[in-house]
Amino acid sequence: MDIVKDSKAVPVYLHGNEGSSPRPLPQLVLLDLSLPKVDSITVLEQIQQHPRTQHLIVVVVTSSAADQDLLACYDLGVNSYIVKPLDFQRFVEISRQVGFYWIMLNNIPDLLF
């Protein structure tokens, strides 16, 4: 698992720098709506608008249960929207379950990656 903490680094992580080859795409992106420096909705738009990443599985994790955030994310094509529990151990367990479902149980066409 790789963690990209700065939202400005997400495009470089997914697409590479000029002159460098892009790395293999992740099987799953967990996107926190509270990323520093750039609005996470902007990051989601960048993921969805690029042909290389538009089919990535994106699960939003957030502390926001606001309908406007939920609708904005689904309008941009997220696969799932999860409100983070306050208890860290519960969050870890939910993260494991999310990973298990999207990586182990869910079937996606090979040609997407």
Backbone as CSV, one residue per row, in Angstrom:
resi,resn,N_x,N_y,N_z,CA_x,CA_y,CA_z,C_x,C_y,C_z
1,MET,0.844,-1.166,0.000,0.000,0.000,0.000,0.891,1.231,0.000
2,ASP,0.547,2.195,-0.848,1.234,3.479,-0.894,0.287,4.546,-0.369
3,ILE,0.839,5.509,0.342,0.050,6.618,0.857,0.600,7.905,0.264
4,VAL,-0.281,8.663,-0.358,0.079,9.973,-0.894,-0.635,10.992,-0.011
5,LYS,0.139,11.717,0.786,-0.451,12.617,1.778,-0.742,14.012,1.240
6,ASP,-0.074,14.415,0.200,-0.244,15.749,-0.368,-1.040,15.615,-1.660
7,SER,-2.203,16.224,-1.697,-3.068,16.048,-2.865,-2.444,16.576,-4.154
8,LYS,-1.522,17.525,-4.055,-0.845,18.006,-5.263,0.065,16.930,-5.847
9,ALA,0.448,15.951,-5.045,1.327,14.879,-5.511,0.555,13.741,-6.175
10,VAL,-0.760,13.741,-6.069,-1.555,12.643,-6.626,-1.368,12.506,-8.139
11,PRO,-1.482,13.590,-8.932,-1.280,13.415,-10.383,0.109,12.877,-10.734
12,VAL,1.134,13.345,-10.040,2.495,12.850,-10.295,2.578,11.376,-9.932
13,TYR,1.968,10.998,-8.817,1.978,9.596,-8.398,1.300,8.717,-9.453
14,LEU,0.164,9.143,-9.956,-0.603,8.320,-10.895,-0.070,8.352,-12.320
15,HIS,0.468,9.494,-12.749,0.841,9.650,-14.155,2.338,9.792,-14.391
16,GLY,3.123,10.002,-13.337,4.564,10.183,-13.485,4.917,11.622,-13.818
17,ASN,6.196,11.935,-13.738,6.717,13.244,-14.132,7.034,13.227,-15.616
18,GLU,7.272,14.411,-16.159,7.729,14.475,-17.544,9.026,13.692,-17.664
19,GLY,9.094,12.840,-18.651,10.309,12.066,-18.874,10.399,10.784,-18.072
20,SER,9.481,10.565,-17.150,9.516,9.316,-16.384,8.298,8.472,-16.742
21,SER,8.462,7.191,-16.637,7.355,6.277,-16.918,6.393,6.275,-15.742
22,PRO,5.101,6.260,-16.026,4.151,6.170,-14.924,4.233,4.806,-14.253
23,ARG,3.987,4.779,-12.980,3.996,3.516,-12.236,2.717,2.742,-12.524
24,PRO,2.703,1.464,-12.183,1.459,0.701,-12.342,0.346,1.342,-11.504
25,LEU,-0.855,1.295,-12.024,-1.980,1.889,-11.311,-2.354,1.059,-10.092
26,PRO,-2.832,1.714,-9.048,-3.302,0.962,-7.882,-4.616,0.255,-8.207
27,GLN,-4.895,-0.810,-7.480,-6.168,-1.503,-7.662,-7.310,-0.741,-7.010
28,LEU,-6.975,0.085,-6.029,-7.986,0.782,-5.241,-7.411,2.101,-4.759
29,VAL,-8.213,3.156,-4.828,-7.824,4.460,-4.287,-8.782,4.794,-3.153
30,LEU,-8.224,5.010,-1.964,-8.994,5.535,-0.843,-8.701,7.024,-0.797
31,LEU,-9.697,7.839,-1.030,-9.513,9.289,-1.117,-10.193,9.967,0.056
32,ASP,-9.394,10.628,0.880,-9.926,11.387,2.010,-10.363,12.756,1.499
33,LEU,-11.567,13.171,1.828,-12.042,14.480,1.377,-11.328,15.633,2.067
34,SER,-10.545,15.348,3.091,-9.871,16.406,3.851,-8.380,16.465,3.560
35,LEU,-7.980,16.264,2.313,-6.563,16.347,1.960,-6.068,17.779,2.090
36,PRO,-4.801,17.953,2.499,-4.256,19.307,2.594,-3.884,19.867,1.218
37,LYS,-3.907,21.170,1.103,-3.391,21.957,-0.029,-4.292,22.029,-1.253
38,VAL,-5.064,21.017,-1.564,-5.944,21.054,-2.738,-7.267,20.405,-2.362
39,ASP,-8.336,20.948,-2.896,-9.652,20.375,-2.677,-9.686,18.950,-3.230
40,SER,-10.141,18.024,-2.435,-10.178,16.619,-2.853,-11.133,16.386,-4.015
41,ILE,-12.145,17.225,-4.133,-13.042,17.120,-5.285,-12.249,17.379,-6.566
42,THR,-11.300,18.306,-6.512,-10.433,18.576,-7.661,-9.601,17.350,-8.002
43,VAL,-9.072,16.679,-6.984,-8.301,15.452,-7.205,-9.191,14.400,-7.858
44,LEU,-10.395,14.254,-7.365,-11.333,13.289,-7.937,-11.639,13.629,-9.397
45,GLU,-11.835,14.907,-9.693,-12.066,15.320,-11.082,-10.871,14.963,-11.961
46,GLN,-9.649,15.183,-11.450,-8.448,14.857,-12.223,-8.366,13.359,-12.502
47,ILE,-8.718,12.552,-11.523,-8.702,11.095,-11.702,-9.721,10.693,-12.765
48,GLN,-10.923,11.232,-12.683,-11.999,10.836,-13.590,-11.805,11.366,-15.010
49,GLN,-11.091,12.476,-15.173,-10.940,13.085,-16.497,-9.768,12.531,-17.294
50,HIS,-8.879,11.813,-16.665,-7.701,11.306,-17.374,-7.996,9.891,-17.884
51,PRO,-7.770,9.621,-19.174,-8.079,8.296,-19.727,-7.380,7.149,-18.997
52,ARG,-6.200,7.393,-18.485,-5.449,6.326,-17.813,-6.067,5.955,-16.465
53,THR,-6.701,6.913,-15.813,-7.181,6.677,-14.449,-8.699,6.724,-14.302
54,GLN,-9.417,6.983,-15.372,-10.859,7.181,-15.248,-11.619,5.945,-14.769
55,HIS,-11.024,4.771,-14.886,-11.704,3.552,-14.443,-11.207,3.050,-13.090
56,LEU,-10.354,3.826,-12.432,-9.879,3.408,-11.112,-11.049,3.280,-10.146
57,ILE,-10.946,2.332,-9.254,-11.931,2.209,-8.183,-11.559,3.240,-7.127
58,VAL,-12.475,4.166,-6.879,-12.235,5.227,-5.905,-13.272,5.126,-4.796
59,VAL,-12.777,4.975,-3.581,-13.620,4.954,-2.396,-13.281,6.200,-1.591
60,VAL,-14.266,7.039,-1.369,-14.070,8.242,-0.569,-14.271,7.882,0.895
61,VAL,-13.328,8.315,1.716,-13.456,8.187,3.171,-13.432,9.603,3.733
62,THR,-14.363,9.894,4.604,-14.505,11.265,5.077,-15.213,11.308,6.422
63,SER,-15.071,12.425,7.088,-15.830,12.639,8.316,-17.148,13.346,8.006
64,SER,-17.355,13.716,6.744,-18.542,14.469,6.347,-19.689,13.546,5.944
65,ALA,-20.813,13.745,6.606,-22.030,13.037,6.221,-22.967,13.972,5.457
66,ALA,-22.450,15.120,5.024,-23.265,16.119,4.331,-23.734,15.601,2.977
67,ASP,-25.014,15.775,2.713,-25.585,15.327,1.441,-24.887,15.956,0.246
68,GLN,-24.496,17.230,0.349,-23.852,17.895,-0.793,-22.518,17.242,-1.132
69,ASP,-21.750,16.809,-0.123,-20.486,16.112,-0.380,-20.743,14.742,-1.000
70,LEU,-21.704,14.033,-0.442,-22.063,12.709,-0.950,-22.485,12.791,-2.416
71,LEU,-23.382,13.714,-2.732,-23.857,13.860,-4.111,-22.748,14.307,-5.052
72,ALA,-21.906,15.241,-4.608,-20.800,15.711,-5.455,-19.870,14.560,-5.808
73,CYS,-19.582,13.711,-4.839,-18.677,12.583,-5.085,-19.299,11.563,-6.033
74,TYR,-20.554,11.217,-5.801,-21.202,10.258,-6.699,-21.396,10.834,-8.102
75,ASP,-21.641,12.134,-8.194,-21.733,12.769,-9.518,-20.419,12.653,-10.279
76,LEU,-19.301,12.585,-9.539,-17.985,12.466,-10.165,-17.533,11.015,-10.314
77,GLY,-18.421,10.076,-10.020,-18.135,8.682,-10.330,-17.454,7.855,-9.261
78,VAL,-17.499,8.282,-7.995,-16.885,7.428,-6.977,-17.645,6.108,-6.894
79,ASN,-16.947,5.090,-6.455,-17.557,3.771,-6.332,-18.205,3.555,-4.975
80,SER,-17.734,4.295,-3.970,-18.280,4.144,-2.631,-17.932,5.380,-1.813
81,TYR,-18.764,5.695,-0.821,-18.582,6.859,0.047,-18.766,6.370,1.473
82,ILE,-17.716,6.460,2.257,-17.748,5.931,3.622,-17.458,7.048,4.611
83,VAL,-18.346,7.210,5.588,-18.109,8.166,6.665,-17.251,7.474,7.717
84,LYS,-16.099,8.093,8.006,-15.153,7.499,8.956,-15.751,7.470,10.359
85,PRO,-15.620,6.340,11.026,-16.038,6.297,12.428,-15.025,7.053,13.286
86,LEU,-15.447,7.488,14.451,-14.549,8.204,15.358,-13.499,7.280,15.966
87,ASP,-13.851,6.025,16.166,-12.939,5.053,16.770,-11.925,4.568,15.731
88,PHE,-10.633,4.756,16.020,-9.591,4.406,15.062,-9.578,2.914,14.747
89,GLN,-9.734,2.056,15.737,-9.730,0.610,15.488,-10.881,0.211,14.571
90,ARG,-12.017,0.847,14.751,-13.162,0.578,13.869,-12.843,1.034,12.439
91,PHE,-12.152,2.168,12.314,-11.740,2.655,10.999,-10.790,1.667,10.327
92,VAL,-9.844,1.126,11.084,-8.908,0.135,10.540,-9.675,-1.088,10.044
93,GLU,-10.636,-1.548,10.819,-11.426,-2.718,10.427,-12.248,-2.434,9.166
94,ILE,-12.860,-1.274,9.106,-13.631,-0.916,7.915,-12.713,-0.842,6.700
95,SER,-11.521,-0.283,6.869,-10.557,-0.197,5.767,-10.182,-1.580,5.259
96,ARG,-9.983,-2.516,6.167,-9.684,-3.903,5.758,-10.841,-4.495,4.956
97,GLN,-12.051,-4.283,5.445,-13.222,-4.818,4.755,-13.389,-4.204,3.371
98,VAL,-13.155,-2.912,3.260,-13.236,-2.231,1.967,-12.212,-2.823,1.005
99,GLY,-10.974,-2.955,1.471,-9.927,-3.547,0.638,-10.263,-4.968,0.228
100,PHE,-10.759,-5.760,1.165,-11.117,-7.144,0.860,-12.191,-7.192,-0.223
101,TYR,-13.221,-6.379,-0.064,-14.292,-6.402,-1.057,-13.794,-5.973,-2.435
102,TRP,-13.184,-4.783,-2.531,-12.833,-4.224,-3.836,-11.681,-4.945,-4.504
103,ILE,-10.771,-5.518,-3.734,-9.605,-6.177,-4.336,-9.795,-7.682,-4.473
104,MET,-10.392,-8.321,-3.484,-10.501,-9.779,-3.497,-11.822,-10.287,-4.082
105,LEU,-12.930,-9.624,-3.813,-14.237,-10.136,-4.229,-14.759,-9.522,-5.523
106,ASN,-14.541,-8.248,-5.709,-15.067,-7.541,-6.874,-14.315,-7.957,-8.137
107,ASN,-15.033,-8.160,-9.216,-14.419,-8.500,-10.503,-14.425,-7.288,-11.414
108,ILE,-13.255,-6.986,-11.981,-13.139,-5.902,-12.943,-12.432,-6.433,-14.181
109,PRO,-12.768,-5.904,-15.343,-12.113,-6.373,-16.568,-10.614,-6.082,-16.546
110,ASP,-9.816,-7.037,-16.993,-8.362,-6.854,-17.047,-7.971,-5.674,-17.920
111,LEU,-8.734,-5.414,-18.958,-8.355,-4.361,-19.886,-8.417,-2.966,-19.269
112,LEU,-9.055,-2.833,-18.118,-9.095,-1.525,-17.468,-7.751,-1.148,-16.869
113,PHE,-6.909,-2.144,-16.607,-5.622,-1.863,-15.979,-4.548,-2.491,-16.805
